[in-house]
CSV table of C-alpha atoms in Angstrom, one decimal:
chain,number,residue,atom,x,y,z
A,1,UNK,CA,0.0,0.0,0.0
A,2,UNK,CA,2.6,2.7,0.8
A,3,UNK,CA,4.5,1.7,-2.4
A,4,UNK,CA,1.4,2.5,-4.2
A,5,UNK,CA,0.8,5.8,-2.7
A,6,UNK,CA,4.1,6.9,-2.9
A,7,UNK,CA,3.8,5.9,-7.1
A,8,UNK,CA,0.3,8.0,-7.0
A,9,UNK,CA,2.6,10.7,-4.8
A,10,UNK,CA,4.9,11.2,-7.3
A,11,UNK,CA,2.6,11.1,-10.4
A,12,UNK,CA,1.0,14.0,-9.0
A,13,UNK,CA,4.5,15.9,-8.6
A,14,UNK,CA,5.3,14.9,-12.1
A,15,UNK,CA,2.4,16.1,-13.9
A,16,UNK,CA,2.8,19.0,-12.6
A,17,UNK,CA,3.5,21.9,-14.6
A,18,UNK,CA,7.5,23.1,-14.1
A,19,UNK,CA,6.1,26.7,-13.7
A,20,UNK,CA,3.3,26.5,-12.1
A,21,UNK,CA,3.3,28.9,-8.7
A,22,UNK,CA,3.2,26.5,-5.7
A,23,UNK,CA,2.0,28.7,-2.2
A,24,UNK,CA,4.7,28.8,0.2
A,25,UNK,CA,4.0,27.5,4.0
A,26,UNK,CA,7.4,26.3,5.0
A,27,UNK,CA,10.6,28.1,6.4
A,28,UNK,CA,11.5,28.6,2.9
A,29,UNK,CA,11.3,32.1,3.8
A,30,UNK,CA,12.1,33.4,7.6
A,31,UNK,CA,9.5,35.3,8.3
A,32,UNK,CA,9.1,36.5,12.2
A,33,UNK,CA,5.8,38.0,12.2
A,34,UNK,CA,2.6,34.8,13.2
A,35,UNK,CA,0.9,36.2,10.0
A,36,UNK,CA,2.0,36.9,6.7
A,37,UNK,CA,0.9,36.8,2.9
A,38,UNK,CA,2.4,37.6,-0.5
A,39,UNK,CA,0.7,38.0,-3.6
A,40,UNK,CA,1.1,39.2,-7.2
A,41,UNK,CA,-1.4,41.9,-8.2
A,42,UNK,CA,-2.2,41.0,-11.6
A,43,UNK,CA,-3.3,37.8,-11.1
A,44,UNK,CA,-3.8,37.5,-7.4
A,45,UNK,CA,-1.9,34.8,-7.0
A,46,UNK,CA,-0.6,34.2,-3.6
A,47,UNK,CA,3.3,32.7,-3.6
A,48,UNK,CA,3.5,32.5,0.6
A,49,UNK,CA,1.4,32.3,3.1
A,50,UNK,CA,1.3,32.2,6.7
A,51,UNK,CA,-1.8,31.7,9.1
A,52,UNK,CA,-2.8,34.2,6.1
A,53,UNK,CA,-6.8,33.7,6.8
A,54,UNK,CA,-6.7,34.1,10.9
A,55,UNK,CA,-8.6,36.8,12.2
A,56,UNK,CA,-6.2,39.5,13.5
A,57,UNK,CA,-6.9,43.5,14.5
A,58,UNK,CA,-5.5,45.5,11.7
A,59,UNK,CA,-4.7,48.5,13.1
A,60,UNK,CA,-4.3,51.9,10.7
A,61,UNK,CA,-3.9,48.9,7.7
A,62,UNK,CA,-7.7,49.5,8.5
A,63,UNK,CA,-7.8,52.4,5.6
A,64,UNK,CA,-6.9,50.3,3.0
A,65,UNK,CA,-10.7,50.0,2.8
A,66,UNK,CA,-11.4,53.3,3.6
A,67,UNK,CA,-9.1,55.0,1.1
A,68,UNK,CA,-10.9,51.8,-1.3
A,69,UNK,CA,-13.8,53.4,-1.3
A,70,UNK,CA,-12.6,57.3,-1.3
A,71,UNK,CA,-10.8,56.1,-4.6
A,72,UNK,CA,-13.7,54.6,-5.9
A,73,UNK,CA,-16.2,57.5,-5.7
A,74,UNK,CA,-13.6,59.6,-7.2
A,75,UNK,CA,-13.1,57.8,-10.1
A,76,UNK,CA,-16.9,57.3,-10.9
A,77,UNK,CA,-17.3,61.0,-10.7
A,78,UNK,CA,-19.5,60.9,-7.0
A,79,UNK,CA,-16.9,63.4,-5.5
A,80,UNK,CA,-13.8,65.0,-7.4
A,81,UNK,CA,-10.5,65.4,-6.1
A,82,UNK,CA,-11.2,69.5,-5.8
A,83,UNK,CA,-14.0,69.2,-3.7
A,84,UNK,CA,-14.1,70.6,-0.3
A,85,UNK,CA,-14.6,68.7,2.9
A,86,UNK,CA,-15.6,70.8,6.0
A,87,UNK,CA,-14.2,69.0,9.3
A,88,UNK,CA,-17.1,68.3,12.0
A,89,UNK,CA,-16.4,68.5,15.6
A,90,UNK,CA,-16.4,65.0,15.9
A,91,UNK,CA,-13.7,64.5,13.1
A,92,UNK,CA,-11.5,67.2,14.6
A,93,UNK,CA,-11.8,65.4,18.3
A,94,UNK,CA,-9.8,62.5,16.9
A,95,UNK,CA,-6.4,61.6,18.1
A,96,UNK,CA,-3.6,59.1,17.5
A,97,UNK,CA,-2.2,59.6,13.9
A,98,UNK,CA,-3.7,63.3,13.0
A,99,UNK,CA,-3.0,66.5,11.2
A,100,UNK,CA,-5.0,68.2,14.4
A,101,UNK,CA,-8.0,69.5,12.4
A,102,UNK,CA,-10.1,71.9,14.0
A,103,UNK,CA,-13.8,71.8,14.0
A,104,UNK,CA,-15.0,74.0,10.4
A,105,UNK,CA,-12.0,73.8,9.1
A,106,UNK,CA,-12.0,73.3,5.1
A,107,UNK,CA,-9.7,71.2,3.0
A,108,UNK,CA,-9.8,69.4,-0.2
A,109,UNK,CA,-10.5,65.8,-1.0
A,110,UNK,CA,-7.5,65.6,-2.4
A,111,UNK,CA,-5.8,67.3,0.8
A,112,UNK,CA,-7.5,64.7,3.1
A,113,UNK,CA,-6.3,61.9,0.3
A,114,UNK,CA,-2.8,62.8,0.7
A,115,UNK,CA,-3.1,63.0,4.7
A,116,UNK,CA,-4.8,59.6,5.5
A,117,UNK,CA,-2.3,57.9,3.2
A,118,UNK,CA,0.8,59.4,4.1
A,119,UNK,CA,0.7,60.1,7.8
A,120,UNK,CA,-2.8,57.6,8.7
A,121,UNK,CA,-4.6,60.7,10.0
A,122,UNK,CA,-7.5,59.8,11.5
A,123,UNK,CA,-9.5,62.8,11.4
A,124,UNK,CA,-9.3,62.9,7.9
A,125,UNK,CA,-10.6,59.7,7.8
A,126,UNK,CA,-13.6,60.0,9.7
A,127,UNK,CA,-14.0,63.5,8.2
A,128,UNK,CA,-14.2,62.1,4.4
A,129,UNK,CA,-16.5,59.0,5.6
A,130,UNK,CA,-18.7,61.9,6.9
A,131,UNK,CA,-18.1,63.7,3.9
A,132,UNK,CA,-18.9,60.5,1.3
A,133,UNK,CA,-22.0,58.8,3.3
A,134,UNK,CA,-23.3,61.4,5.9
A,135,UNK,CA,-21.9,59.5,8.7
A,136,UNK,CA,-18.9,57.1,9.7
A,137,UNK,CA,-21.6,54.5,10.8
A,138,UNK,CA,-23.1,54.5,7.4
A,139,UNK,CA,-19.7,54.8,5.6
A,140,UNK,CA,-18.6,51.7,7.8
A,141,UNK,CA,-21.6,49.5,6.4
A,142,UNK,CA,-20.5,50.7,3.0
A,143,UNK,CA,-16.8,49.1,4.2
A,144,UNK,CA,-18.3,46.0,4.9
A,145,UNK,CA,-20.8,45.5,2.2
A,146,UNK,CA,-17.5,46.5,-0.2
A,147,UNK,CA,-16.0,43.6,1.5
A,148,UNK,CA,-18.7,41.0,1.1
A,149,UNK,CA,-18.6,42.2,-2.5
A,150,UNK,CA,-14.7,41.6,-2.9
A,151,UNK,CA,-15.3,38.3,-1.2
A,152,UNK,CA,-13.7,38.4,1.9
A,153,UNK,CA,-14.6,35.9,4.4
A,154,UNK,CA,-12.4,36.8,7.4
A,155,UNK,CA,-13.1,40.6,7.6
A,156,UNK,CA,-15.7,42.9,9.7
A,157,UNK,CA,-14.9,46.7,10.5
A,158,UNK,CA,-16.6,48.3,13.2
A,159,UNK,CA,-14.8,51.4,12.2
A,160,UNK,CA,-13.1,53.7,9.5
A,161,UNK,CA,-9.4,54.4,11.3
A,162,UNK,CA,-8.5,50.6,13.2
A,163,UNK,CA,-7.7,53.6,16.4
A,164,UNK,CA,-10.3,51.4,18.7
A,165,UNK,CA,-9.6,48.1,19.3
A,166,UNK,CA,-12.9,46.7,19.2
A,167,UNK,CA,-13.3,42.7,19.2
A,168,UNK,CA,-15.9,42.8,16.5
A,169,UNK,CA,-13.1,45.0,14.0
A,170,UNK,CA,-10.6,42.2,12.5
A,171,UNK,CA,-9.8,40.9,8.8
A,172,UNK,CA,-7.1,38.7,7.8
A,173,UNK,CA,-3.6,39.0,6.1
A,174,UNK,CA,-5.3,37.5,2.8
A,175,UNK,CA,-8.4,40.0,2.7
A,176,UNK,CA,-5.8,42.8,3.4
A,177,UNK,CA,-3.6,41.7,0.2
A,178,UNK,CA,-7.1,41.0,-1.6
A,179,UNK,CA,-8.4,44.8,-0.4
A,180,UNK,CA,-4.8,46.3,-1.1
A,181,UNK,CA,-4.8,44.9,-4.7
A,182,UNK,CA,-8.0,46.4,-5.8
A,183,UNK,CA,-6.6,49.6,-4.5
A,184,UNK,CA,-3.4,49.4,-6.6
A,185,UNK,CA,-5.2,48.6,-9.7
A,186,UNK,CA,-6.5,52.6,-9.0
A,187,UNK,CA,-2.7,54.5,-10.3
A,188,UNK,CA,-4.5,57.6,-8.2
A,189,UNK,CA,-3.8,55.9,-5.1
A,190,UNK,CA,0.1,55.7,-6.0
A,191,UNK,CA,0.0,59.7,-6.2
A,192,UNK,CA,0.0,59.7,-2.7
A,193,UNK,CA,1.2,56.8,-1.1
A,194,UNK,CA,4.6,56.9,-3.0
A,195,UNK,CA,5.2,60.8,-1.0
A,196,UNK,CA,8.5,60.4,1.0
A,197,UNK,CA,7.5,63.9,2.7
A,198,UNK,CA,5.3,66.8,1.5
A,199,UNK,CA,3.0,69.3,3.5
A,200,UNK,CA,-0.5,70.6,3.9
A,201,UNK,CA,-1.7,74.2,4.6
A,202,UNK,CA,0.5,76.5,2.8
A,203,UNK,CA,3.4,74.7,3.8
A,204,UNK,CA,3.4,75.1,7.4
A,205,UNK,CA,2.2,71.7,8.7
A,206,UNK,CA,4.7,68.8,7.8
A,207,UNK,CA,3.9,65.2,6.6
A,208,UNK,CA,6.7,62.2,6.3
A,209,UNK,CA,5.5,59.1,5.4
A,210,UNK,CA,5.0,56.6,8.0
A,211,UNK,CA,6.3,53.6,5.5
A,212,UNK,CA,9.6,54.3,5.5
A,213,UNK,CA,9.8,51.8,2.8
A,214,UNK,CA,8.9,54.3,0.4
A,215,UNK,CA,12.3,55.9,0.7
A,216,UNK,CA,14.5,53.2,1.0
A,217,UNK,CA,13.3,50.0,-1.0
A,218,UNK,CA,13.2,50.1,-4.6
A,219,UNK,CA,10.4,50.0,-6.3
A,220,UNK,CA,8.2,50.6,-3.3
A,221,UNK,CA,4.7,51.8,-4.6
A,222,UNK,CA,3.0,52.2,-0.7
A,223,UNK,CA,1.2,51.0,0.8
A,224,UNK,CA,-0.5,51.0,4.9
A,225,UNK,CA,1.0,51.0,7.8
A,226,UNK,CA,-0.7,50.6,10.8
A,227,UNK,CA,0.0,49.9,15.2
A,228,UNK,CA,-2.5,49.5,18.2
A,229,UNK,CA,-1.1,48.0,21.0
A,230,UNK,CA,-2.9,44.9,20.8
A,231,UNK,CA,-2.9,44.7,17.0
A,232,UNK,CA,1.3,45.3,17.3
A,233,UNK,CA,3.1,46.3,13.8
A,234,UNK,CA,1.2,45.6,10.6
A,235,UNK,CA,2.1,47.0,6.8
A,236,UNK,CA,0.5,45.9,3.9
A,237,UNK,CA,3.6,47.0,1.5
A,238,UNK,CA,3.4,47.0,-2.2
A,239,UNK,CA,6.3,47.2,-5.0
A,240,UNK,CA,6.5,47.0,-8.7
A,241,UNK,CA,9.7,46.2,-10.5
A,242,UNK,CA,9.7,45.4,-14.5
A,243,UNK,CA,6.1,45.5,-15.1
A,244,UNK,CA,5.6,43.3,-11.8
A,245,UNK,CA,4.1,44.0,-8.8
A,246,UNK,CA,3.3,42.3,-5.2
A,247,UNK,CA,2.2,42.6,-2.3
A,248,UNK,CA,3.3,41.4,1.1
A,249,UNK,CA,0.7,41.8,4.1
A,250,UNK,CA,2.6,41.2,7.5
A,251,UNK,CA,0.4,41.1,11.1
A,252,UNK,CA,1.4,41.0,14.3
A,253,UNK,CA,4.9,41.8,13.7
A,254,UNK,CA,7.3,42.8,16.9
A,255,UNK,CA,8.9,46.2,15.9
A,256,UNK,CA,8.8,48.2,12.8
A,257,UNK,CA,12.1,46.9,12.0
A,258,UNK,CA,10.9,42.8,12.3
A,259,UNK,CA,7.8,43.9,10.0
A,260,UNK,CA,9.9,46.2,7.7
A,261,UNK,CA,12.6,43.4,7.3
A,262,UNK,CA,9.7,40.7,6.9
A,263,UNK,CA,7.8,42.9,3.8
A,264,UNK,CA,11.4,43.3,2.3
A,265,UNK,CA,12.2,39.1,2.7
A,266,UNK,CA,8.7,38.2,0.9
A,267,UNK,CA,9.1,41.0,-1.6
A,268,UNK,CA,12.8,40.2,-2.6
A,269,UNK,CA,11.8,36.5,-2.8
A,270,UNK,CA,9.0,37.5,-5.2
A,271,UNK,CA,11.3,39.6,-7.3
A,272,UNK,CA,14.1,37.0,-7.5
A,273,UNK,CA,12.2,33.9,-8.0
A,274,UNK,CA,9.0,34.5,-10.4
A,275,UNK,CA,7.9,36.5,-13.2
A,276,UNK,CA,4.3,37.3,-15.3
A,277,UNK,CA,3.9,35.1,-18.5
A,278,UNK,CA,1.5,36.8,-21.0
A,279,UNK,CA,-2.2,34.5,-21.7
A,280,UNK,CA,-2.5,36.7,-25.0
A,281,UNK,CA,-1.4,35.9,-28.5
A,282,UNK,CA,1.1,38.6,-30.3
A,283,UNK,CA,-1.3,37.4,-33.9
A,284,UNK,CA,-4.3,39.3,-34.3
A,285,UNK,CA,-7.1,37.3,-33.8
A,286,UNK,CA,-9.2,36.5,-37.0
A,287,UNK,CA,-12.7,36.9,-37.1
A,288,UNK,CA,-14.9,33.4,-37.3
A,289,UNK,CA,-17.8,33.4,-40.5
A,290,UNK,CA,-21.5,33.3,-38.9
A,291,UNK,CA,-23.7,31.3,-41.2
A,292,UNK,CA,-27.1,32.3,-41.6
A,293,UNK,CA,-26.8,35.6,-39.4
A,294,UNK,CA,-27.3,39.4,-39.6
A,295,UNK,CA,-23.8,40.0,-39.6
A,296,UNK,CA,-21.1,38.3,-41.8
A,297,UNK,CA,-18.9,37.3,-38.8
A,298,UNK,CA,-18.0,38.2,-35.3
A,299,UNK,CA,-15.1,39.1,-33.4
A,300,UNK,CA,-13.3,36.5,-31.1
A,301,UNK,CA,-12.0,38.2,-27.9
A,302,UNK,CA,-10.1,37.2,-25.1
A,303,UNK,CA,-11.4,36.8,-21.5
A,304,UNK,CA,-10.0,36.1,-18.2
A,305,UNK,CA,-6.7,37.3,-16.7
A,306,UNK,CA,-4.1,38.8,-19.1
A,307,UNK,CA,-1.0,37.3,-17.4
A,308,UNK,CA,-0.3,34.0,-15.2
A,309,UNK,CA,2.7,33.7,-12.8
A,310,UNK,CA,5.5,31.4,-13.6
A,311,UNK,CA,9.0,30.7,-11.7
A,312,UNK,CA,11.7,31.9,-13.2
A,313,UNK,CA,14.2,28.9,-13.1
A,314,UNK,CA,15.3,27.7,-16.3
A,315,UNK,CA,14.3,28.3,-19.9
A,316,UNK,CA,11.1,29.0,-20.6
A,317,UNK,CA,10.1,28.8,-24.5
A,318,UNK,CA,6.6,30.1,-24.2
A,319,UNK,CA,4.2,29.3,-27.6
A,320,UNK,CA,0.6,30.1,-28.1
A,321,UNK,CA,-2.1,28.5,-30.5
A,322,UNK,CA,-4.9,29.7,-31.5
A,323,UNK,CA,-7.7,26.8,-32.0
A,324,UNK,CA,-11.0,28.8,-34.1
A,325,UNK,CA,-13.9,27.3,-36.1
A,326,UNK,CA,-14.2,28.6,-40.0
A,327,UNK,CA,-17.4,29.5,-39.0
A,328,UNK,CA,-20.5,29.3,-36.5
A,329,UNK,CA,-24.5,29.4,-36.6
A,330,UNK,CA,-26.5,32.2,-35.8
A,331,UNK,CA,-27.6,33.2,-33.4
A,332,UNK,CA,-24.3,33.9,-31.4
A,333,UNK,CA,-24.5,35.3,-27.8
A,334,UNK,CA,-21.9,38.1,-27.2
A,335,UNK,CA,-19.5,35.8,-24.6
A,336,UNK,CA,-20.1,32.7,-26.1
A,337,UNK,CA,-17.2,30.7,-26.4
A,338,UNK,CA,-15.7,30.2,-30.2
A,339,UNK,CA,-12.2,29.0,-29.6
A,340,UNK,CA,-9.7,28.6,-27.2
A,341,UNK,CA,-5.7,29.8,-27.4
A,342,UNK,CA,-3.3,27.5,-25.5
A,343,UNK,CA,-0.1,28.4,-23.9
A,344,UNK,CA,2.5,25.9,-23.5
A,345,UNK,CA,5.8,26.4,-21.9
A,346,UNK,CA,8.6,23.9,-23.0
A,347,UNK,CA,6.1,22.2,-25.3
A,348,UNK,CA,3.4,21.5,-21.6
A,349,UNK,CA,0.0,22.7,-21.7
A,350,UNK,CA,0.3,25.8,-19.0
A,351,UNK,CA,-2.9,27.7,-19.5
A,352,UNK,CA,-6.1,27.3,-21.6
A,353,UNK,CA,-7.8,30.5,-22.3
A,354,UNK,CA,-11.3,30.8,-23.8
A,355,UNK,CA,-12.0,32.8,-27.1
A,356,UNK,CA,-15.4,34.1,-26.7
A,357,UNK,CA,-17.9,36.3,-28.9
A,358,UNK,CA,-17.5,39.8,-29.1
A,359,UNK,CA,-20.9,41.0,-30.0
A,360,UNK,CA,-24.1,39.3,-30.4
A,361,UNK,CA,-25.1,38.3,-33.6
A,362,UNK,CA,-28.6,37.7,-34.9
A,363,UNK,CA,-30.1,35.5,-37.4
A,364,UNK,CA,-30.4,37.0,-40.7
A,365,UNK,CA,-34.5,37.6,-41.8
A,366,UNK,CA,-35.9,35.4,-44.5
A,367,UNK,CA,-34.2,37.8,-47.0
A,368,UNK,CA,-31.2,37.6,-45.6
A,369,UNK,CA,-30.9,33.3,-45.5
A,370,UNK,CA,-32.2,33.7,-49.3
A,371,UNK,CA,-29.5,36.5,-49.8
A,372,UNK,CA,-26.3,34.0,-48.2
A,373,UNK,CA,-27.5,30.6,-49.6
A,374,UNK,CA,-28.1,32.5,-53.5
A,375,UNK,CA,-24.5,34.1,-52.8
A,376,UNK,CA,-23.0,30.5,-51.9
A,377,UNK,CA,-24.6,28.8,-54.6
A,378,UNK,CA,-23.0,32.0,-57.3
A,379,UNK,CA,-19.4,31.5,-55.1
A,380,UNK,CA,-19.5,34.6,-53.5
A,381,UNK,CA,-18.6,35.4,-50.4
């Protein structure tokens, strides 16, 4: 029996794909902190992991969501970066991490941007959930709801800052990265959280960037930090370097130096060791014929993710074919699938990517089918 499993064992190890991205879980990496994650931003795949879905208190890392949804309004048109935002009294009473705003005091959204993601101020935060949803308790079940949406499953925030260390406010090092990658995919974001220092008000009030990342590790595109004493030091840190970009979620860690020097281990590792393999074609796609329809043909399009992670070791000879019918019967749904294109890597099937419809097309009216079959019949078309 063990001589069989061990045969079944390694079947399994040898059918799998050279390059495929295998999550980390062992001292592969020395990581100090009791929860950690990296992932790749493009296609979310996660390379190491550590305790990455227990339920920890985030701290400041909090405003990864809130700045989420800031960015989000602003770039459907709800709010604009000019607008101004009038501090209430309760936004202005808020301590830890502040730029001390005092009740009535007016700033723009863009302002307020640049102060919650550079220096974690709090009383910006609560004054732009105020400012975007009337109140921080409804902006809060706008956080969670955005959370259910993004599929989280270890997340629930009780607040917009992570100040108060409430047992009900907790998410995970996995729905941090997940949250922190659909604020990357926003560039506006990077406008502010790659500021080393700056200032607001004329000048006169002083920001420096509480990731010192940012200044010292190359490439480094933000992201959160955050510390409570019962949360400890958390970061979610993001860097890009050749077109590739990941990021590393550390919890729990001892000292801003252990968590610093754990985002920089699981980022270097991600640099050194993998890179993005494009699931698109260089050829132009052809369009398919469409018998019988109101339209001559339709387009094929790709769907899915545009790039896969592979490791880097070795040579990879990367080839893509194409796989299309001559042609299809109306009616055709816009997303229907046509074809597929296949990637293979040293000659091994990697990735399979459907070819779908680009368009709906119809079936041609009585005319029409009279139209094609008289053409076919002459040789034309």
């Amino acid at each position: 029996m063990k001589k069989l499993i061990c045969v079944f064992l390694a079947a399994l190890i040898l059918s799998t794909p050279a390059y495929a991205v295998e999550t980390i879980t062992d001292d592969a990496i020395d990581i100090k902190a009791p929860s950690a994650i990296l992932m790749e931003k493009t296609s979310g795949e996660v390379i190491y992991e550590k305790n990455a879905h227990e339920k920890r208190p985030p701290a400041s890392v909090t405003k990864v969501m809130t700045l989420l949804l800031i960015v989000e309004a602003i770039e459907r048109g709800d709010i604009s970066l000019d607008d101004t935002v009038i501090a209430s009294e309760r936004a202005a009473s808020f301590g830890g991490s502040c730029v001390y705003l005092e009740e009535g005091e007016k700033m723009s959204v863009d302002e307020m941007l640049k102060c919650i993601t550079v220096v974690s101020a709090n009383d910006c935060a609560v004054a732009m959930s105020e400012f975007l949803c009337g109140s921080e308790q409804a902006f809060v079940q706008r956080m969670n709801e955005r959370a259910a949406e993004l599929g989280l499953k270890d997340t629930h925030f009780c607040n917009c800052t992570g100040l108060f260390e409430d047992p009900e406010h907790y998410t995970s090092a996995y729905d941090l990265a997940v949250m922190s990658r659909a604020l990357i995919k926003h560039d506006l974001i990077k406008k502010y959280s790659t500021i080393w220092m700056d200032s607001i008000r004329n000048g006169e009030f002083g920001l420096s960037n509480t990731n010192k990342l940012v200044y010292y590790y190359d490439g480094c595109t933000g992201l959160k930090t955050g510390y409570t004493d019962k949360a400890m030091y958390c970061l979610s840190a993001t860097a890009e370097r050749d077109g590739i970009e990941y990021i590393a979620v550390i919890m729990h860690g001892d000292s801003i130096e252990s968590r610093n020097n754990d985002a920089k281990a699981l980022l270097n590792y991600g640099f050194a060791n993998y890179k993005l393999c494009s699931l698109r074609s260089d050829e132009v796609l052809p369009p398919v014929k469409v018998r019988l329809g109101n339209c001559d043909s339709v387009q094929p399009v790709y769907t899915g993710e545009e790039t896969a992670l592979i490791k880097r070791s070795g040579t990879a000879d990367i080839t893509y074919d194409v796989d299309l019918p001559e042609s299809v019967a109306a009616p055709v749904e816009k997303e229907q699938k046509l074809g597929t294109l296949t990637v293979r890597i040293n000659g091994e099937v990697f990735r399979e990517v459907p070819l779908v419809a680009g368009s709906d097309v119809g079936r041609a009216g009585l005319l029409g089918i009279f139209t094609n079959i008289a053409l076919s019949y002459l040789g034309i078309g």
